[in-house]
Coordinates of C-alpha atoms in Angstrom, one line a residue:
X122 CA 171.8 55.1 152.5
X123 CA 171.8 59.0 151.4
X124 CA 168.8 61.0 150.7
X125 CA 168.4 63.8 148.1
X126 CA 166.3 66.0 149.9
X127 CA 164.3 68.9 148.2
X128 CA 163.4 71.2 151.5
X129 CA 160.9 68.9 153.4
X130 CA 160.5 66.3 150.5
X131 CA 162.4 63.3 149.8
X132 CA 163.4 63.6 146.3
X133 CA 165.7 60.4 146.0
X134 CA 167.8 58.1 147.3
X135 CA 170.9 56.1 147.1
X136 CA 173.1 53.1 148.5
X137 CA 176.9 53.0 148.5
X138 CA 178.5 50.8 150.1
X139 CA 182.3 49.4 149.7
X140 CA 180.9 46.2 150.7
X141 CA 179.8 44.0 147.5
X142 CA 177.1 40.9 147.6
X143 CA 178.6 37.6 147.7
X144 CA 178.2 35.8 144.7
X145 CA 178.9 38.4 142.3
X146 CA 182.5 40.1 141.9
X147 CA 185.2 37.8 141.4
X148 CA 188.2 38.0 143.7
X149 CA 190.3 39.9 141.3
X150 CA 187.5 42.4 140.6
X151 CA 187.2 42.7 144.7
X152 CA 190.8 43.3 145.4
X153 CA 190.7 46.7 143.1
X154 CA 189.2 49.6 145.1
X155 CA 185.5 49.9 144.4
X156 CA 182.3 51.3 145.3
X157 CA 178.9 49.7 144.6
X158 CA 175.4 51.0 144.2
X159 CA 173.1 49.0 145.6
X160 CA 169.9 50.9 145.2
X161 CA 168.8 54.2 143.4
X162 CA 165.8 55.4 143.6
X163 CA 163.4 58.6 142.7
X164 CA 160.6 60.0 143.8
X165 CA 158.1 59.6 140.9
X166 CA 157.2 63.5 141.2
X167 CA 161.0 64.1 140.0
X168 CA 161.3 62.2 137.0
X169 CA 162.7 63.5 134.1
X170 CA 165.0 66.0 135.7
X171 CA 168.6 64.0 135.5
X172 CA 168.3 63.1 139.3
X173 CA 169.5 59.6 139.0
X174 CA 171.9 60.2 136.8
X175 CA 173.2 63.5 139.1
X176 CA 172.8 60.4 142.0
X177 CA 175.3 58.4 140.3
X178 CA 177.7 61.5 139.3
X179 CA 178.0 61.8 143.5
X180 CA 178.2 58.4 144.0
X181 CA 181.2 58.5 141.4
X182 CA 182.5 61.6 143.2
X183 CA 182.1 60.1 146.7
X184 CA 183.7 57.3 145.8
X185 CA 186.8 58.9 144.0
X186 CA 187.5 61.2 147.1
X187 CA 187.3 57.6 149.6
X188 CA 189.7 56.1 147.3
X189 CA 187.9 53.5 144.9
X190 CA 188.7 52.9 141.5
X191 CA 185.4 51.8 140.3
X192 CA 181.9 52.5 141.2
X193 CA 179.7 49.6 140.5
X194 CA 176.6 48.0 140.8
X195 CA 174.1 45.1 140.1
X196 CA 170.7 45.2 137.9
X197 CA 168.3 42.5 137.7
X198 CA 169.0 40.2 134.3
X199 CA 165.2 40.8 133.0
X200 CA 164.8 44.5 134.0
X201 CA 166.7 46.0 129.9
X202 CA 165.4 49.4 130.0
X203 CA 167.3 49.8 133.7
X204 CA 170.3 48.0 132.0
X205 CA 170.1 50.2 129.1
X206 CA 169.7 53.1 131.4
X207 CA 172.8 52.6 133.1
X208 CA 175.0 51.6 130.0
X209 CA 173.3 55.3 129.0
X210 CA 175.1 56.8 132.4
X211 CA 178.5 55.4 131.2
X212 CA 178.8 52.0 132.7
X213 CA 180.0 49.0 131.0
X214 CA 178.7 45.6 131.1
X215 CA 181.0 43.2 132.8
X216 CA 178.7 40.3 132.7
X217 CA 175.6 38.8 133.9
X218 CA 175.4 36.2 136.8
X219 CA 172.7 34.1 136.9
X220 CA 173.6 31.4 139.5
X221 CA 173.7 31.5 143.5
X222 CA 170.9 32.9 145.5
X223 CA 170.3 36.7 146.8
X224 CA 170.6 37.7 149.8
X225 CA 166.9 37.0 151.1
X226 CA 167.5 33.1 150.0
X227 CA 165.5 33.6 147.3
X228 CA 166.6 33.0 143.2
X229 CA 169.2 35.0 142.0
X230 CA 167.4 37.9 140.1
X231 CA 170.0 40.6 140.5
X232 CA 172.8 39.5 138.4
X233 CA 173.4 41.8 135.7
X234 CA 177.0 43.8 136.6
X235 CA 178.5 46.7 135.6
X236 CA 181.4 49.3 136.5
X237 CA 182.2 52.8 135.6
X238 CA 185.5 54.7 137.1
X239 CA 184.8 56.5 140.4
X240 CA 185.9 60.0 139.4
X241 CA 185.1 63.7 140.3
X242 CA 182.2 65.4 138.8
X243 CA 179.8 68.4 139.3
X244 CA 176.8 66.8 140.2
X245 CA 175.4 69.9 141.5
X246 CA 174.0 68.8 144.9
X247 CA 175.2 70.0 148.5
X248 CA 176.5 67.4 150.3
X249 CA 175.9 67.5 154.0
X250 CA 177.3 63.9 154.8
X251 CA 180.6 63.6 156.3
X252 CA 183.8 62.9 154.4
X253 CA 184.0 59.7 153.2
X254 CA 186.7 57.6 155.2
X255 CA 189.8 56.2 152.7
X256 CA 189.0 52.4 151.8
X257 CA 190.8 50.4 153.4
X258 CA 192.5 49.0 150.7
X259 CA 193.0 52.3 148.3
X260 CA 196.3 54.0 148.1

């Protein structure tokens, strides 16, 4: 987990992880060097400012630099203003999954997949965090 911080204030946050949920990446999709989002959030006093989408540009850009291909990430299948958000940020559909169970037990609500190359970008921000380590797996 990473945290935009504003001075004092936590402005936002995100997950990256090379580790993907069971259930929802085929094999295939898992042997190509990836990166996935599992949670992006903003502090409600910074909406409208492009922080989210900035988020995902360094996800993108820290993912690149470890190696991945792809930066992906899972949506809920009922949640289509977040869907269309992220088809907005320049990720495709790959396809929704609808069967299985998350990762509390519960129904399977957070099926809805999609992928954008991991690339370099000018998010803007000041990243403090160490270097991401190569995947394991990237060239």
């Amino acid at each position: 987990m990473f945290m935009l911080r504003d001075g004092h204030t936590t402005a936002g946050t995100i997950t990256l992880t090379p580790d993907a949920e069971d259930g929802l990446w085929t094999a295939d999709e898992l042997a190509e060097p990836s990166m996935f989002v599992n949670k992006l959030t903003v502090a409600r006093e910074y909406a409208g400012q492009n922080l989210g989408g900035r988020l995902l540009e360094w996800a993108g850009d820290r993912a690149h630099r470890a190696g991945a291909r792809w930066l992906r990430l899972d949506a809920w299948t009922t949640n289509e203003g977040l869907q269309r958000y992220y088809l907005a940020q320049g990720f495709m559909h790959v396809r929704t999954v609808q069967e299985g169970t998350a990762v509390n037990g519960g129904p399977r609500v957070s099926g809805w997949l999609a992928q954008r190359a991991a690339r370099l970008a000018d998010h803007g921000f000041t990243d403090r965090t160490p270097t991401p380590k190569q995947l394991p797996f990237a060239a």
